[in-house]
Coordinates of C-alpha atoms and ligand atoms in Angstrom, one line a residue:
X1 CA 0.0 0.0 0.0
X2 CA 1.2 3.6 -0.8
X3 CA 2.5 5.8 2.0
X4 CA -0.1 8.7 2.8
X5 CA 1.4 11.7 3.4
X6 CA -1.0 13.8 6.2
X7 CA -0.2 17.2 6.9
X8 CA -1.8 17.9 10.6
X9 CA -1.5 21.1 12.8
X10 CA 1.5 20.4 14.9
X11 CA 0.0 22.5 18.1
X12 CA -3.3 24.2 18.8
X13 CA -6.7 23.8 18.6
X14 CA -6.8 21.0 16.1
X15 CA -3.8 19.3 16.7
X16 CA -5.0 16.6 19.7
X17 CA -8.4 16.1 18.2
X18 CA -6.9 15.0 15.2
X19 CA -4.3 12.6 16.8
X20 CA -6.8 11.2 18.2
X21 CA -9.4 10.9 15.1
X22 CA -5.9 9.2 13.9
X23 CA -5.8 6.5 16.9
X24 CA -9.0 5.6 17.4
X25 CA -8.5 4.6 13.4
X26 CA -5.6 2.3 14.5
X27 CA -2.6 4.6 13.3
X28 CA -0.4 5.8 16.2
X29 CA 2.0 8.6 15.2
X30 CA 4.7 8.8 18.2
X31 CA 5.3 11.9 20.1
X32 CA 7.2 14.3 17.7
X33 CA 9.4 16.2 19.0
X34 CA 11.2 18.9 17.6
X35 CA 10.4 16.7 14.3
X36 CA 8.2 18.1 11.8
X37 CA 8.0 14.6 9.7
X38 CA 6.8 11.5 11.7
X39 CA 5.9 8.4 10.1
X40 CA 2.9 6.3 12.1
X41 CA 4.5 3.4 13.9
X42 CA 2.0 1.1 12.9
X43 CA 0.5 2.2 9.5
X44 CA 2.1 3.4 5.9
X45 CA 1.3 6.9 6.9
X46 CA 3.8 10.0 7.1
X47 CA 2.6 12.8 9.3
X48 CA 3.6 16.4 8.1
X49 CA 3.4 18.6 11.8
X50 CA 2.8 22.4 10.4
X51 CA 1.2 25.6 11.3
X52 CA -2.6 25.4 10.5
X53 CA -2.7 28.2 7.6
X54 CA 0.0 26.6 5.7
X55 CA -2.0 23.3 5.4
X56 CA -4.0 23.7 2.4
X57 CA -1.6 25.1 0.3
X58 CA 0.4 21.9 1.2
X59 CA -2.2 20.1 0.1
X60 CA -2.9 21.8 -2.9
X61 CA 0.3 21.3 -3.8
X62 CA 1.0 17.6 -3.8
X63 CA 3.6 18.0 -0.9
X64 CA 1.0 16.2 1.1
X65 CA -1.4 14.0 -0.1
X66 CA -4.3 14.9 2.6
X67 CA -5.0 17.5 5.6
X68 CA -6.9 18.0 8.7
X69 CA -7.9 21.6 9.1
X70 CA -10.6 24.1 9.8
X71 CA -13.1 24.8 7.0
X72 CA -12.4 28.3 7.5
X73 CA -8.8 28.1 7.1
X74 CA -9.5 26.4 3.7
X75 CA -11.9 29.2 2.5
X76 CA -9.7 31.7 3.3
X77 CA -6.4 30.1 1.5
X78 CA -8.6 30.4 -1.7
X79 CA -6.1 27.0 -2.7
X80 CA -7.9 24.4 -4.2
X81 CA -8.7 21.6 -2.4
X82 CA -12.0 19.7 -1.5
X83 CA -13.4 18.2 1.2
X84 CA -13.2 14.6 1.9
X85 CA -14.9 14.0 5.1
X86 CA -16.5 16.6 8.0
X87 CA -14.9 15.6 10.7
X88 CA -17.3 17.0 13.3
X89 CA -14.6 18.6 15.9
X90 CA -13.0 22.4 15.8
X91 CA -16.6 23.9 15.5
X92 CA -16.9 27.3 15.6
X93 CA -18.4 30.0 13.3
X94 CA -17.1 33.7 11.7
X95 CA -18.5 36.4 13.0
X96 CA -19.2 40.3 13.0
X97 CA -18.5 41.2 16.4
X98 CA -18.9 45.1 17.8
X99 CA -18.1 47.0 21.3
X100 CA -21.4 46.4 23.6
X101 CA -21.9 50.5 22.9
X102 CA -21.3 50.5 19.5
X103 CA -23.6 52.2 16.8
X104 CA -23.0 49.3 14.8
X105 CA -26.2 47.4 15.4
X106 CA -26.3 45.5 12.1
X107 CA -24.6 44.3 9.4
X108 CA -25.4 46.8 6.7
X109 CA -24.2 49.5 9.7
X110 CA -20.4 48.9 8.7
X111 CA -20.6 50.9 5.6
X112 CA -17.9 53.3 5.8
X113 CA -16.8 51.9 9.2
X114 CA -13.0 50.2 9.5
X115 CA -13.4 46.6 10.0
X116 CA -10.2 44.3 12.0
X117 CA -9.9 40.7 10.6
X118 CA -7.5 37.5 10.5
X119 CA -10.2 36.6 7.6
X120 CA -9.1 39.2 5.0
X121 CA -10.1 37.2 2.3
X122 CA -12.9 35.7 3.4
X123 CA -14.2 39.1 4.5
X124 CA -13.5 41.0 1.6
X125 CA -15.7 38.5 -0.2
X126 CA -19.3 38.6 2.1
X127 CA -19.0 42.4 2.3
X128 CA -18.5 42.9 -1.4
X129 CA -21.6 40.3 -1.8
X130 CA -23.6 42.3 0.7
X131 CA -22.3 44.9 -1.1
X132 CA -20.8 46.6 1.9
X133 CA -18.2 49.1 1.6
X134 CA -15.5 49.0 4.8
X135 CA -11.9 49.1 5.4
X136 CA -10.4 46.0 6.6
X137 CA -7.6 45.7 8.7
X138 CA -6.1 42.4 8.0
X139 CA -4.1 41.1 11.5
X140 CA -2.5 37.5 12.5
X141 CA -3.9 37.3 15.9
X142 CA -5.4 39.3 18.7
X143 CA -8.1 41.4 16.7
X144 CA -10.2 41.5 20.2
X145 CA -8.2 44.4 21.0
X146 CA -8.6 46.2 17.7
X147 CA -12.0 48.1 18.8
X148 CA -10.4 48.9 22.6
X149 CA -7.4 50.6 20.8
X150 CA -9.3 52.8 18.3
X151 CA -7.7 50.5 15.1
X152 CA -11.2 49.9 14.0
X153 CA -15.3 49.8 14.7
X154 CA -15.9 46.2 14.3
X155 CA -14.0 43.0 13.9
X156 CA -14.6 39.8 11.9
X157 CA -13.1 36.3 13.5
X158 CA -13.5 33.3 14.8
X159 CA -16.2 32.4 17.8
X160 CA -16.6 29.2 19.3
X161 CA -17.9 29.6 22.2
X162 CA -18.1 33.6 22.8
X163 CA -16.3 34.0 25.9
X164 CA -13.5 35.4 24.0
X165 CA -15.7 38.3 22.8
X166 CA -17.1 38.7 26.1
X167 CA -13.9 38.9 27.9
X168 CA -13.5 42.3 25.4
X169 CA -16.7 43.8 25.7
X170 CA -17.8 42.7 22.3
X171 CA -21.3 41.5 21.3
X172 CA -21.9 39.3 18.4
X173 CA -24.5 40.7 15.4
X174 CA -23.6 38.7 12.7
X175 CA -22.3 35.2 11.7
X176 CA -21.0 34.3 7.8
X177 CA -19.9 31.1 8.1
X178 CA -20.4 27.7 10.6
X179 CA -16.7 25.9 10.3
X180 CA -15.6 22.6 11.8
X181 CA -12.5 20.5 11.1
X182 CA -12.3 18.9 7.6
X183 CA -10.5 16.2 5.5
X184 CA -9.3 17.3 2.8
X185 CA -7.0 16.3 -0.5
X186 CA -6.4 18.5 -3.8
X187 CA -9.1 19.3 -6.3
X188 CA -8.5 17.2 -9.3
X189 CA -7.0 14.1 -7.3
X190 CA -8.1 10.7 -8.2
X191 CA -6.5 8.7 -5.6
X192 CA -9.4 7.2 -3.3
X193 CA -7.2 6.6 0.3
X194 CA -9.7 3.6 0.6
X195 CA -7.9 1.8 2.9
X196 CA -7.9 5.1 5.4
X197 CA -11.3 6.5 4.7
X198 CA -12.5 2.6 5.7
X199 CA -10.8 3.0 8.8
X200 CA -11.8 6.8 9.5
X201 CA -15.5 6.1 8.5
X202 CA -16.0 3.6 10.9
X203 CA -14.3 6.0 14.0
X204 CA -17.0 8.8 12.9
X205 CA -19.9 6.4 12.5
X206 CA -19.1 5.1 15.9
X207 CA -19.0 8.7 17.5
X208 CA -22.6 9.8 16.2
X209 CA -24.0 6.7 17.6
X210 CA -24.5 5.3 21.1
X211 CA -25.0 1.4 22.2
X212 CA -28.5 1.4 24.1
X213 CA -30.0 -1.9 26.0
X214 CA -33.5 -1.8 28.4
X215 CA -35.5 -4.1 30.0
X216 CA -39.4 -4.3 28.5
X217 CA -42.6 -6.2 29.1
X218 CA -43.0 -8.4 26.0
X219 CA -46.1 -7.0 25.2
X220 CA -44.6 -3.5 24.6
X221 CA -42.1 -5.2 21.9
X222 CA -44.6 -3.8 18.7
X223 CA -44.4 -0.4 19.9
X224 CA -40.8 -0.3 20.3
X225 CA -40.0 -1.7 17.2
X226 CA -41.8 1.0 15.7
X227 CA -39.7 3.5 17.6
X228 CA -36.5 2.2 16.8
X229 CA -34.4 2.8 14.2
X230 CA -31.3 0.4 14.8
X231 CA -28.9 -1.1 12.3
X232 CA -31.3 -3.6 11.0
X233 CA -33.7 -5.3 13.9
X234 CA -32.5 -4.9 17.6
X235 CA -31.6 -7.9 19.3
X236 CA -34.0 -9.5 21.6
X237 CA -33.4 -11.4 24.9
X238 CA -35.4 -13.1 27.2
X239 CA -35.0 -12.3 31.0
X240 CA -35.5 -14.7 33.9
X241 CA -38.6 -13.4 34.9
X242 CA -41.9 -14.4 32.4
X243 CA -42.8 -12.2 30.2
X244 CA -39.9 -9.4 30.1
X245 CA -37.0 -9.1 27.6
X246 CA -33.6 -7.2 27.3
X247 CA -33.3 -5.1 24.4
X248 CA -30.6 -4.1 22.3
X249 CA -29.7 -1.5 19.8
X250 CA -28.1 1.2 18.6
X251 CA -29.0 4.9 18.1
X252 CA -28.1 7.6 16.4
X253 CA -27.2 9.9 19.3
X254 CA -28.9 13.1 18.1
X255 CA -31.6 11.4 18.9
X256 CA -30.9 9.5 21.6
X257 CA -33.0 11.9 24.6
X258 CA -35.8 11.8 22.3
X259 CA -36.2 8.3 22.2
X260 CA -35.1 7.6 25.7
X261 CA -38.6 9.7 26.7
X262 CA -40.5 7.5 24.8
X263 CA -39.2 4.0 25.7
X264 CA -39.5 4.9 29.5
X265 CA -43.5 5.9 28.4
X266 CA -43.8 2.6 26.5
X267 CA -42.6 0.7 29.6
X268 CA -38.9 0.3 29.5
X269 CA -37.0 -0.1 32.1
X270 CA -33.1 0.0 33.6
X271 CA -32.0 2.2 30.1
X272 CA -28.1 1.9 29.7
X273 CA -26.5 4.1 26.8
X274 CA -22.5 2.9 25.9
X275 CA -20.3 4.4 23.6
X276 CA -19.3 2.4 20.5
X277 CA -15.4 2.6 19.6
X278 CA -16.1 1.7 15.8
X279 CA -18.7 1.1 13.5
X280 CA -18.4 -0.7 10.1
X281 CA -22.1 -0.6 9.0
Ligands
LIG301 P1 -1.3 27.7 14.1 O1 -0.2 27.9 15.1 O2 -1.3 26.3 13.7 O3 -1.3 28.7 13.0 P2 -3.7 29.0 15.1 O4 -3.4 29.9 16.3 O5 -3.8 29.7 13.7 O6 -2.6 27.9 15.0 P3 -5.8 27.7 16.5 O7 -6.2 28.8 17.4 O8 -5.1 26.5 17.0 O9 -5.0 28.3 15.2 O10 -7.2 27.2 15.8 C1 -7.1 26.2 14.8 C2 -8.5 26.1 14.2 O11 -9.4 25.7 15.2 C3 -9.2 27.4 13.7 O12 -8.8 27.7 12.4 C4 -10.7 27.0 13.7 O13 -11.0 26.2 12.6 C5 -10.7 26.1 14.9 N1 -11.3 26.7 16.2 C6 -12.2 26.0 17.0 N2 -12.5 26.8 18.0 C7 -11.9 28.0 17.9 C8 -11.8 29.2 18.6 N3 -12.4 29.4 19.8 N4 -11.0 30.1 18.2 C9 -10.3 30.0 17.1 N5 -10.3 28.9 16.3 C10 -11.1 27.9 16.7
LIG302 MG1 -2.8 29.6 12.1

């Protein structure tokens, strides 16, 4: 099998998320060091360790074969790669974000008004499709501060959680884009990495699902079938005591809460939800 070359971020927010996307899959890259290449100990795979914004154009490039980075990283690189897989972690969202005072109370307020941003790019292109005129500031970091030190009115960034923004007096109005961490491998390439993806797939199918197993009178069996979605048909047990089984199944865990409700109304009893480690449907 051909060697994959990965390019991962080396430190940050990414970095142990996608490690561990990596072991849960079987491949254990060993701790690297000062090293910027590590090959996985146990899998043909090369691990490139580099800043996050130099990933895509890695990519891109054929210097690495595949990437893990944020969405928003990508869009702003412009290079062209696509997206493989979602990979569900790294969420977070770009945002318009103003001084609690500010004028600013919408959007279509920042005409004429200096904007701070590590999303030059990106931001250039929804204000020219809104068809907002503004300055922007491009910085690398830190563009919290902007508004505090009279450098602009606004800013555009990054938000995951908002605690951040809060920390600077800054309120939220508007958000462009929902980001999370992606696969990705260079437009145009017609190599499959079906060996990985197997792998990968069956680590992110086992996250979005849970293991569930009750106790139920027989009786209530129809109705619960109903309800359940499962792989195929749940597995059914009989208990020691007449006329009560054990089920088993698995759910998707979105809906897990839902479902939970409406066992426990159709009788169940003694619930337990497990995590599944992998899932090759
Ligand atoms: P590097 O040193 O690799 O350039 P960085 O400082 O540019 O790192 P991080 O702060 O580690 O980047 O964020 C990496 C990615 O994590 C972001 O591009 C984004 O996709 C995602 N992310 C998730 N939550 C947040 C957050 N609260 N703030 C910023 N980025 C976040
Ligand atoms: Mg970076």
């Amino acid at each position: 099998m051909k060697r994959i070359r990965i390019a991962l971020q080396k430190k940050g927010r990414l970095a142990e998320d996608s490690f561990r996307l990596l072991s849960e899959a079987g491949i254990i890259i060993p701790a690297a060091g000062e090293r910027l290449r590590v090959p996985a100990i146990n899998y043909p795979l090369e691990a490139y360790l580099l800043r996050d914004d130099d990933i895509p154009a890695y990519v891109a490039d054929g210097v690495a074969d595949i990437g893990i980075v944020g969405e928003n990283v990508v869009y702003e690189s412009g290079q062209p790669v696509e997206i493989i897989r979602r990979l569900g972690f790294g969420r977070c969202r770009l945002s318009l974000a103003v001084p609690k005072d500010s004028t600013i109370q919408s959007i279509e307020h920042l005409h004429g008004k200096r904007v701070a941003t590590g999303y030059p790019r990106l931001t250039h292109h929804y204000l020219s499709e809104m068809g907002i005129k503004a300055t922007i500031h491009a910085l690398h970091g830190s563009t919290e501060i902007a508004p505090s030190l009279g450098l602009a009115e606004a800013i555009i960034d990054i938000v995951a959680t908002g605690s951040t923004l809060l920390l600077h007096g800054l309120r939220e109005i508007h958000t462009f884009l929902h980001s999370e961490a992606i696969l990705i491998q260079r437009r145009g390439d017609t190599q499959t990495y079906e060996d990985f993806l197997f792998r990968i797939d069956a680590v992110l199918a086992a996250r979005q699902q849970k293991y569930i197993l009750f106790n139920l009178p027989e009786s209530a069996l129809p109705a619960v079938l109903k309800l359940l979605p499962g792989l195929k048909s749940p597995t059914v047990m009989p208990l020691a005591e007449p006329g009560w089984i054990s089920v088993h199944t698995v759910v998707e865990e979105k809906l897990f809460w839902e479902i939970a409700q409406q066992l426990q109304g159709l009788g169940a009893q003694g619930l337990l939800v497990m995590n599944i480690e992998k899932l090759i449907r």
